[in-house]
Coordinates of C-alpha atoms in Angstrom, one line a residue:
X1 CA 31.0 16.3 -11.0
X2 CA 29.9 13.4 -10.3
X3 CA 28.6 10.7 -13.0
X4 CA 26.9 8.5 -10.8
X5 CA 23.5 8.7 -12.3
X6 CA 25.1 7.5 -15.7
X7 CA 26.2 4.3 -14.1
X8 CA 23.1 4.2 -13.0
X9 CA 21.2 4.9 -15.9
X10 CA 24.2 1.7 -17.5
X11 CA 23.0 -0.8 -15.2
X12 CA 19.4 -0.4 -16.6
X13 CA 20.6 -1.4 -20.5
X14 CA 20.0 -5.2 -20.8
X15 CA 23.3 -6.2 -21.1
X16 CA 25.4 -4.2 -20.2
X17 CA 27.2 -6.0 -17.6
X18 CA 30.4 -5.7 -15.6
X19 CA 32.8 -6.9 -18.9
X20 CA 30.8 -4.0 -21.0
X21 CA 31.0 -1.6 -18.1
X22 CA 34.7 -2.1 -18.1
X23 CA 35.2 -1.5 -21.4
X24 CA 33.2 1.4 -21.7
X25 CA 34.8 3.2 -19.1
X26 CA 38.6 2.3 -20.1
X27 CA 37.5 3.8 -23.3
X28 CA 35.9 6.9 -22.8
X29 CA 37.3 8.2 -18.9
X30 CA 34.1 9.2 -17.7
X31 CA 30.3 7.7 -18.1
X32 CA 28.7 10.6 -19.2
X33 CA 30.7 10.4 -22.2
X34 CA 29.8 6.8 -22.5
X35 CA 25.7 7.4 -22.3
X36 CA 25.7 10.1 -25.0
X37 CA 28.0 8.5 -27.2
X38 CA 26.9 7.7 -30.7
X39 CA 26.7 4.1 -32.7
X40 CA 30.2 4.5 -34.4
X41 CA 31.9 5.4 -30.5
X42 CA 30.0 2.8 -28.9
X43 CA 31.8 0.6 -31.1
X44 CA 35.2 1.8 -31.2
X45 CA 34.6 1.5 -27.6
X46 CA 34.8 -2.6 -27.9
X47 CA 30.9 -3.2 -27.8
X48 CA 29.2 -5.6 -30.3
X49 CA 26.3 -4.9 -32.2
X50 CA 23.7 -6.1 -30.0
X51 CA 25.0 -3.9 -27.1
X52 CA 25.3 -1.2 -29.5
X53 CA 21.8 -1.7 -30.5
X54 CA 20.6 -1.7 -26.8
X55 CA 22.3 1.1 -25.6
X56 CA 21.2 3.5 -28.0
X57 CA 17.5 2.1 -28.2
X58 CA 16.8 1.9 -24.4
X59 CA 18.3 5.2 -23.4
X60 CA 16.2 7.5 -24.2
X61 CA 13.2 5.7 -22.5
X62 CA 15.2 6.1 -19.2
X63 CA 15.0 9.4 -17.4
X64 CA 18.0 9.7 -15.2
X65 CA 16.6 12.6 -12.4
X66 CA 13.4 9.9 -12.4
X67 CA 15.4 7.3 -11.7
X68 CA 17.7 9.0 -9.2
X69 CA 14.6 10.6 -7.4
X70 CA 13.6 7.1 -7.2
X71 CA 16.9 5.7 -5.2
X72 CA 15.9 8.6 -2.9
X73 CA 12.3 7.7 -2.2
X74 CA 13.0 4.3 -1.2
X75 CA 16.0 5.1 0.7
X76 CA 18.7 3.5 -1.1
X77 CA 21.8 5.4 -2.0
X78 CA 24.2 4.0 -5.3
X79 CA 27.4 3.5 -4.9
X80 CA 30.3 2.9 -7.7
X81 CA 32.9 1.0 -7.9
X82 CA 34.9 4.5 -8.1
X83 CA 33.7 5.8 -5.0
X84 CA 36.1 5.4 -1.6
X85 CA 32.9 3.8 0.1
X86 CA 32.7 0.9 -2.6
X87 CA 34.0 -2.0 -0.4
X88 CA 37.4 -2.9 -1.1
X89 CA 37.8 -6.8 -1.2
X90 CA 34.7 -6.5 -3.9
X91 CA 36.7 -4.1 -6.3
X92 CA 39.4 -7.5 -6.1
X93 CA 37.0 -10.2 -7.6
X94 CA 37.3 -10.7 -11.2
X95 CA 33.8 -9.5 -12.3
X96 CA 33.0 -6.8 -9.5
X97 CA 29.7 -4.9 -9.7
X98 CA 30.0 -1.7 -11.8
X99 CA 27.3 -0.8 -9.0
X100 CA 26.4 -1.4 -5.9
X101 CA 22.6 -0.3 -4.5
X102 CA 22.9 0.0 -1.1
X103 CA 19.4 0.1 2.1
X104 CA 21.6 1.1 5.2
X105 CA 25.0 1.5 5.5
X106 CA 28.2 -0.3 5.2
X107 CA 30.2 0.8 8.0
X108 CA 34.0 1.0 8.7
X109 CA 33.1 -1.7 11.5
X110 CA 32.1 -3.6 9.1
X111 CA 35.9 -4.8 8.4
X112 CA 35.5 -8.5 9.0
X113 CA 32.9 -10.0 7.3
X114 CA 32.0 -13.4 6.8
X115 CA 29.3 -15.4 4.5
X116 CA 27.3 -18.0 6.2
X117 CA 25.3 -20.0 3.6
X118 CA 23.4 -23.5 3.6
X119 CA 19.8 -25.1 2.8
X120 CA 16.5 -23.8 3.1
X121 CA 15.1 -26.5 4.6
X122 CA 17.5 -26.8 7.4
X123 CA 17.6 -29.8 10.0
X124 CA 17.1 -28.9 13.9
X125 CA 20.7 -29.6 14.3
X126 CA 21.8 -26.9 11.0
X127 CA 19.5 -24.4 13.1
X128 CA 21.3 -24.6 16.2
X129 CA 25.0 -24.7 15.0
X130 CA 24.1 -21.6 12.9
X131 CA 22.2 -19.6 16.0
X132 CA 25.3 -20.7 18.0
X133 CA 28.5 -20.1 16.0
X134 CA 26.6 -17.0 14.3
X135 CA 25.9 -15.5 18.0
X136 CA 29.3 -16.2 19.2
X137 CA 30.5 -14.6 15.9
X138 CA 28.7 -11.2 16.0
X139 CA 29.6 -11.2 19.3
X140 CA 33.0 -10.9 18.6
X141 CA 32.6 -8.3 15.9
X142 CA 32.4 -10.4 12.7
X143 CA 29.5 -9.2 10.5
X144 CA 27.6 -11.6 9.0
X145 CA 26.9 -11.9 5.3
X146 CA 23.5 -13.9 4.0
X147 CA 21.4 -13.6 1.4
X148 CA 17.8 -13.5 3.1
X149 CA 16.6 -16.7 1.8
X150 CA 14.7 -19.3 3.9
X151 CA 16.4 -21.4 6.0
X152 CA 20.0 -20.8 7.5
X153 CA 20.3 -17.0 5.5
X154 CA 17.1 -16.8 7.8
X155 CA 18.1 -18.1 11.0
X156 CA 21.9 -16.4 10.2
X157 CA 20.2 -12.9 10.1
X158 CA 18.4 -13.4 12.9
X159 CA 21.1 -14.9 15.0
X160 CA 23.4 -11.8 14.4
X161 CA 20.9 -9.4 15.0
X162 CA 19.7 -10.9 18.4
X163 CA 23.4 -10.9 19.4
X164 CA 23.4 -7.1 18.9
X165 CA 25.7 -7.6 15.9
X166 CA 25.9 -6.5 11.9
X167 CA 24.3 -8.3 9.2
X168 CA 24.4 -8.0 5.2
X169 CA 22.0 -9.4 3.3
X170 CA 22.5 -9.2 -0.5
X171 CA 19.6 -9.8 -2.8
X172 CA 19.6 -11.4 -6.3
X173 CA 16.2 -8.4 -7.6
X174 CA 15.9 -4.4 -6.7
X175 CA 16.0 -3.3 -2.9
X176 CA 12.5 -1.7 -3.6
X177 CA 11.4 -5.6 -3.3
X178 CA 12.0 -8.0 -0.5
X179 CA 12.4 -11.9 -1.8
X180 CA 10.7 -13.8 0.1
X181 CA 7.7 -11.7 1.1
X182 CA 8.1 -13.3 4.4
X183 CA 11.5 -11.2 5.2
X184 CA 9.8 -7.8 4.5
X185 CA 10.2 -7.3 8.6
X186 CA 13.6 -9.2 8.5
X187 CA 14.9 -7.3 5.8
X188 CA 13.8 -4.0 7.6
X189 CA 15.5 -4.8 10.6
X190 CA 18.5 -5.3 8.5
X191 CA 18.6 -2.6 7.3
X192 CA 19.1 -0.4 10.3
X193 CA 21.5 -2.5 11.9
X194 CA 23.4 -3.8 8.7
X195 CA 22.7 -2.9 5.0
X196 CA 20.6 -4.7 2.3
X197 CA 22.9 -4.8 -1.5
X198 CA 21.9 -5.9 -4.7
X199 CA 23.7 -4.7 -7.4
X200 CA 20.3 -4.6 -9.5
X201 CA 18.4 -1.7 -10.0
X202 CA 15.1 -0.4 -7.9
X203 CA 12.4 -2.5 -10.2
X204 CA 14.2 -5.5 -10.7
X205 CA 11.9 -8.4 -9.7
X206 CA 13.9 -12.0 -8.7
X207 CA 14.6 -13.5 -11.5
X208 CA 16.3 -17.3 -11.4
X209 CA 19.5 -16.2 -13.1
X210 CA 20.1 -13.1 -10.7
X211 CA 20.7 -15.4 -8.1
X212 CA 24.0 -16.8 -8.6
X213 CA 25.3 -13.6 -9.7
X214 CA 24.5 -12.4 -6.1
X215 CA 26.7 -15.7 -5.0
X216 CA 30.0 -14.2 -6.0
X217 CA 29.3 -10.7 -3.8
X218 CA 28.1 -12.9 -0.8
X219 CA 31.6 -14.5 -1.2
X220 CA 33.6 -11.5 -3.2
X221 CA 32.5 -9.0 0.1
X222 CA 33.5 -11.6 2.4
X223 CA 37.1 -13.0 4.0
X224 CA 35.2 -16.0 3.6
X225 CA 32.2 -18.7 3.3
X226 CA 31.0 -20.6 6.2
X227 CA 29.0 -23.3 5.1
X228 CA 26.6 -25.1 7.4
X229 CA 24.2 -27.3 5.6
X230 CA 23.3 -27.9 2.3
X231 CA 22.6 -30.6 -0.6
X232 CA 25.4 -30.7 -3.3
X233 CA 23.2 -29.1 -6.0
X234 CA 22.3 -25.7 -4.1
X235 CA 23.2 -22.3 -4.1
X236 CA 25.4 -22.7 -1.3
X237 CA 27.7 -24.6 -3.4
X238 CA 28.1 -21.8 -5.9
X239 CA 28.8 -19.4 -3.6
X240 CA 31.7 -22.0 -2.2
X241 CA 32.9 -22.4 -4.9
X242 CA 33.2 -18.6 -6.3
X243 CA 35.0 -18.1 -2.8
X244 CA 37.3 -20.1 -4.2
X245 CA 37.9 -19.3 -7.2
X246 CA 38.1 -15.7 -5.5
X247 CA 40.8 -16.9 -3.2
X248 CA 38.9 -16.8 0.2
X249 CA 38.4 -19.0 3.2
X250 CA 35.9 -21.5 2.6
X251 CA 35.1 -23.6 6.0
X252 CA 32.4 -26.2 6.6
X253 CA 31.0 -27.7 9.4
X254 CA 30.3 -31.5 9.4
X255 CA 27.3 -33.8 9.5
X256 CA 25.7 -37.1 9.3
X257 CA 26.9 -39.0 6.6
X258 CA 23.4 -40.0 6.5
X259 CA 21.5 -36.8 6.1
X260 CA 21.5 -35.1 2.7
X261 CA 22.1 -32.0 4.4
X262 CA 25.6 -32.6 5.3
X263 CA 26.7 -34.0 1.6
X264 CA 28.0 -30.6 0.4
X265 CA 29.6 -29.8 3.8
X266 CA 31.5 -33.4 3.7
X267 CA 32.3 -33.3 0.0
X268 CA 34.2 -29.5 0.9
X269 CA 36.1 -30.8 3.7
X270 CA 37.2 -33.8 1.7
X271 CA 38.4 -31.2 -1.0
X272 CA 40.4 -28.9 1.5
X273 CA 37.7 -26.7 3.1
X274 CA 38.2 -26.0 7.0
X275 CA 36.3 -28.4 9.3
X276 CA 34.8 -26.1 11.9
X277 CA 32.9 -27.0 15.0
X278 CA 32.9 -23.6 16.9
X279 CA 33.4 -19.5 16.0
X280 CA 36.9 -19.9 17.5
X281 CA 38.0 -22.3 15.1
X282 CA 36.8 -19.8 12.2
X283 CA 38.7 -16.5 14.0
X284 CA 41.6 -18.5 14.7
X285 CA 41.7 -19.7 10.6
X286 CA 41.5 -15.8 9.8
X287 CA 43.8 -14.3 12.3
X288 CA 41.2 -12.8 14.1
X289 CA 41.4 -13.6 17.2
X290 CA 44.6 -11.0 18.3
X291 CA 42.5 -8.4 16.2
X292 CA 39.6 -8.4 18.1
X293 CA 40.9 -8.5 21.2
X294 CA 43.3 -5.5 20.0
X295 CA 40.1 -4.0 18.8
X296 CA 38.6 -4.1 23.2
X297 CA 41.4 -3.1 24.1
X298 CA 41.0 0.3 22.4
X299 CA 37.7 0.5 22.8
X300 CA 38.2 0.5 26.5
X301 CA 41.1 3.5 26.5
X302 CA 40.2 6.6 27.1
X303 CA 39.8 8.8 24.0
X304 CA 40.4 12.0 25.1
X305 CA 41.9 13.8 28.3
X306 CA 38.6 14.0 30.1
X307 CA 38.5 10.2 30.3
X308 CA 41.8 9.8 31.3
X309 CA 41.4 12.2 34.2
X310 CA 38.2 10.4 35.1
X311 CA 39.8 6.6 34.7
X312 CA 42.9 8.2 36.7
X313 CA 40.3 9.0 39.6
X314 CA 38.3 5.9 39.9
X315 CA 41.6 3.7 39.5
X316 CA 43.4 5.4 42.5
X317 CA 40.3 5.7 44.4
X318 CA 39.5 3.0 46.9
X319 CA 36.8 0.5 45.7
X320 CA 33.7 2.5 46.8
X321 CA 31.5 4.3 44.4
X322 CA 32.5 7.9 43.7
X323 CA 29.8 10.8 42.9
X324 CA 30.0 12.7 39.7
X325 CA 30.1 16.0 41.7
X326 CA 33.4 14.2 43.5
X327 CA 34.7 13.8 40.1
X328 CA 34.1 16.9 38.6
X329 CA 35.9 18.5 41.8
X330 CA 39.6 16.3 41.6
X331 CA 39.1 16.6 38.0
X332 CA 38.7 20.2 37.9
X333 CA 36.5 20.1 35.1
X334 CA 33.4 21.8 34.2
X335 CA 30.2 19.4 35.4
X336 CA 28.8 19.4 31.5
X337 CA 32.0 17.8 30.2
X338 CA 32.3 15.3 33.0
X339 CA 28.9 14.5 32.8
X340 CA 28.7 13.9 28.9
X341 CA 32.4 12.0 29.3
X342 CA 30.9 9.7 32.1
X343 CA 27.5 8.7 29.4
X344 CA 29.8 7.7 26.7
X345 CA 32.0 5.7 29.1
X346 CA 29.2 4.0 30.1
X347 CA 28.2 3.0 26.2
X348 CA 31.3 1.9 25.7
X349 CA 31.4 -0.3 28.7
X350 CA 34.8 1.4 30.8
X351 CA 32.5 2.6 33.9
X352 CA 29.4 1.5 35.7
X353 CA 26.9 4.0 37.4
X354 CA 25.9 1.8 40.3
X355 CA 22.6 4.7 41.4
X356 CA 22.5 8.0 42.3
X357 CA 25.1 9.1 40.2
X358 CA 28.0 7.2 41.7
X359 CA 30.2 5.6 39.4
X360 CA 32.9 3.0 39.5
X361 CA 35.1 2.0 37.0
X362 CA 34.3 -1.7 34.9
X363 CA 36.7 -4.7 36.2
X364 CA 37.8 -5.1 32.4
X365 CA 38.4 -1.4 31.9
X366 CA 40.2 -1.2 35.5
X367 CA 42.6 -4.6 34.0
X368 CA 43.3 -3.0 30.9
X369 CA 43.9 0.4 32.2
X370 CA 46.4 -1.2 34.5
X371 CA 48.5 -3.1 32.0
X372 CA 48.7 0.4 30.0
X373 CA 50.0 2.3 32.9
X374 CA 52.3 -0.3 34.8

């Protein structure tokens, strides 16, 4: 059975943070053990005192079905650092969240992420580089990491989302509160085309020293930090910095050496960071750029025998439109199957209906189709 709402119930003890949460869980196998365990366990266990005393005095204030019933009512679903779901460069970093709380879903597409980061009062030049490389970016399947601040998190966000890509924003207080106030539509948005994670419980409120624990899962989630502007004592230089020390990809795009913007930027290329001036130069640094177009390639195969038939039709066929009733008569298929085969082909960009149900197949799909077959 699952112990889930133990961790949960762990994350709520003042502190009792990823070290304890370790310990506790080397020691007793299973966290169910660990919440009812008495004084003289807890400290066999490796805790001191002080944690003793706060795991035995605040647990039984904390109802556990209250507190999963509220994860339910706001939507948000808690996932451990046991759990196959728990992303997997996360569970590498050297302090990873015991839990994560999670508004959305992290996807399997969500392979190849990336943290874009910078000031909150961005010049007009750190706006447009980020709605640029960021489009460009999501475009090409990278999902983009931010944590919902003002500024370039903002205009990062926004930049995927518009491209019709993926966007994670993770929060430094509880996803039943959206800091700043401002994002509440933002962070909505994010949330159904992306996820919102916070590894502090529903109720949390954003407290100053929550923040640059969130850093190190902007970075720890990511293959690595793009930063685009930002002064040398922000929290974009924390989050370099713990990408760093976590071993990823830390790349910075340059400035005026006159603008206070561009100092942190400058001062991480002079220290090794990547200067970048374009998405390419990013995808190209990561070995990305084979990988995505691997990934189009496969996208634009057919998946099952239906869509072969039906790409095997429209290939050999001259360049005029065919009808779907022509299709499903060579294809000798029944019309429903054709016709629901022809609808996802469409989503997935390998044929155009070009009106009254004639269909064609797309120039990349016909290029791609060709180079498999010949």
């Amino acid at each position: 059975m699952s112990d889930t709402k133990y961790r949960v119930g762990l994350t709520l003890i003042p502190g009792i943070g990823p070290s304890r949460f370790s310990r506790l869980e080397q020691y007793f196998g299973d966290m169910e053990h660990a919440w009812n365990a008495s004084a003289g366990e807890l400290e066999a266990a490796g805790m001191d005192p002080k944690a003793v005393r706060s795991i035995v005095h605040n647990r039984d204030s904390i109802s556990l079905d209250v507190e999963m019933e509220k994860l339910d009512r706001h939507g948000i679903s808690a996932v451990s650092i046991r759990d196959r779901s728990y992303p997997a460069r996360l569970r590498e970093i050297y302090d990873p969240p015991p839990v994560l709380y999670i508004k959305g879903q992290l996807s399997p597409d969500d392979e190849w992420l990336l943290a874009v980061v910078g000031t909150r009062r961005p010049t007009y030049y750190g706006r447009e580089v980020t709605e640029a490389m960021v489009s460009d970016l999501a475009r090409n399947r990278i999902t983009i990491v931010s944590g919902l601040a003002k500024g370039i998190d903002a205009v990062a966000h926004r930049a995927a989302l518009q491209a019709g890509g993926r966007t994670v924003a993770v929060l430094g207080c509880g996803l039943d509160r959206v800091y700043p106030q401002e994002h509440i539509k933002l962070a909505s948005e994010i949330s159904r085309h992306g996820a919102l994670v916070s590894e502090q419980p529903v109720g949390t409120p954003p407290r100053r020293e929550n923040f640059p624990l969130r850093n190190r899962i902007m970075s720890g989630i990511s293959l690595g930090v793009l930063v685009i502007e930002a002064d040398q004592k922000s929290g974009a230089r924390i989050t370099a910095y713990r990408a760093l020390e976590q071993g990823r990809d830390v790349f910075a795009v340059p400035g005026s050496i006159l603008s206070p913007m561009s100092r942190l930027p400058n001062q991480l290329i002079r220290e090794g960071a990547s200067l970048v001036t374009g998405a390419h130069d990013i995808m190209e640094e990561l070995n990305l750029t084979m990988a995505v177009q691997h990934a189009e390639v496969k996208q634009l195969m057919p998946a099952t025998e239906t869509e072969s038939a039906i790409l095997d039709i429209l290939r050999n066929a001259s360049p005029e439109p065919i009808h779907i009733d022509e299709l499903r008569r060579h294809s000798n298929m029944p019309i429903a199957a054709v016709s629901s085969s022809l609808s996802l082909m469409e989503l997935k960009g390998m044929v155009k209906q070009v009106g009254g149900m004639n269909y064609i197949i797309a120039r990349e799909a016909r290029e791609m189709y060709r180079v498999k077959v010949e």
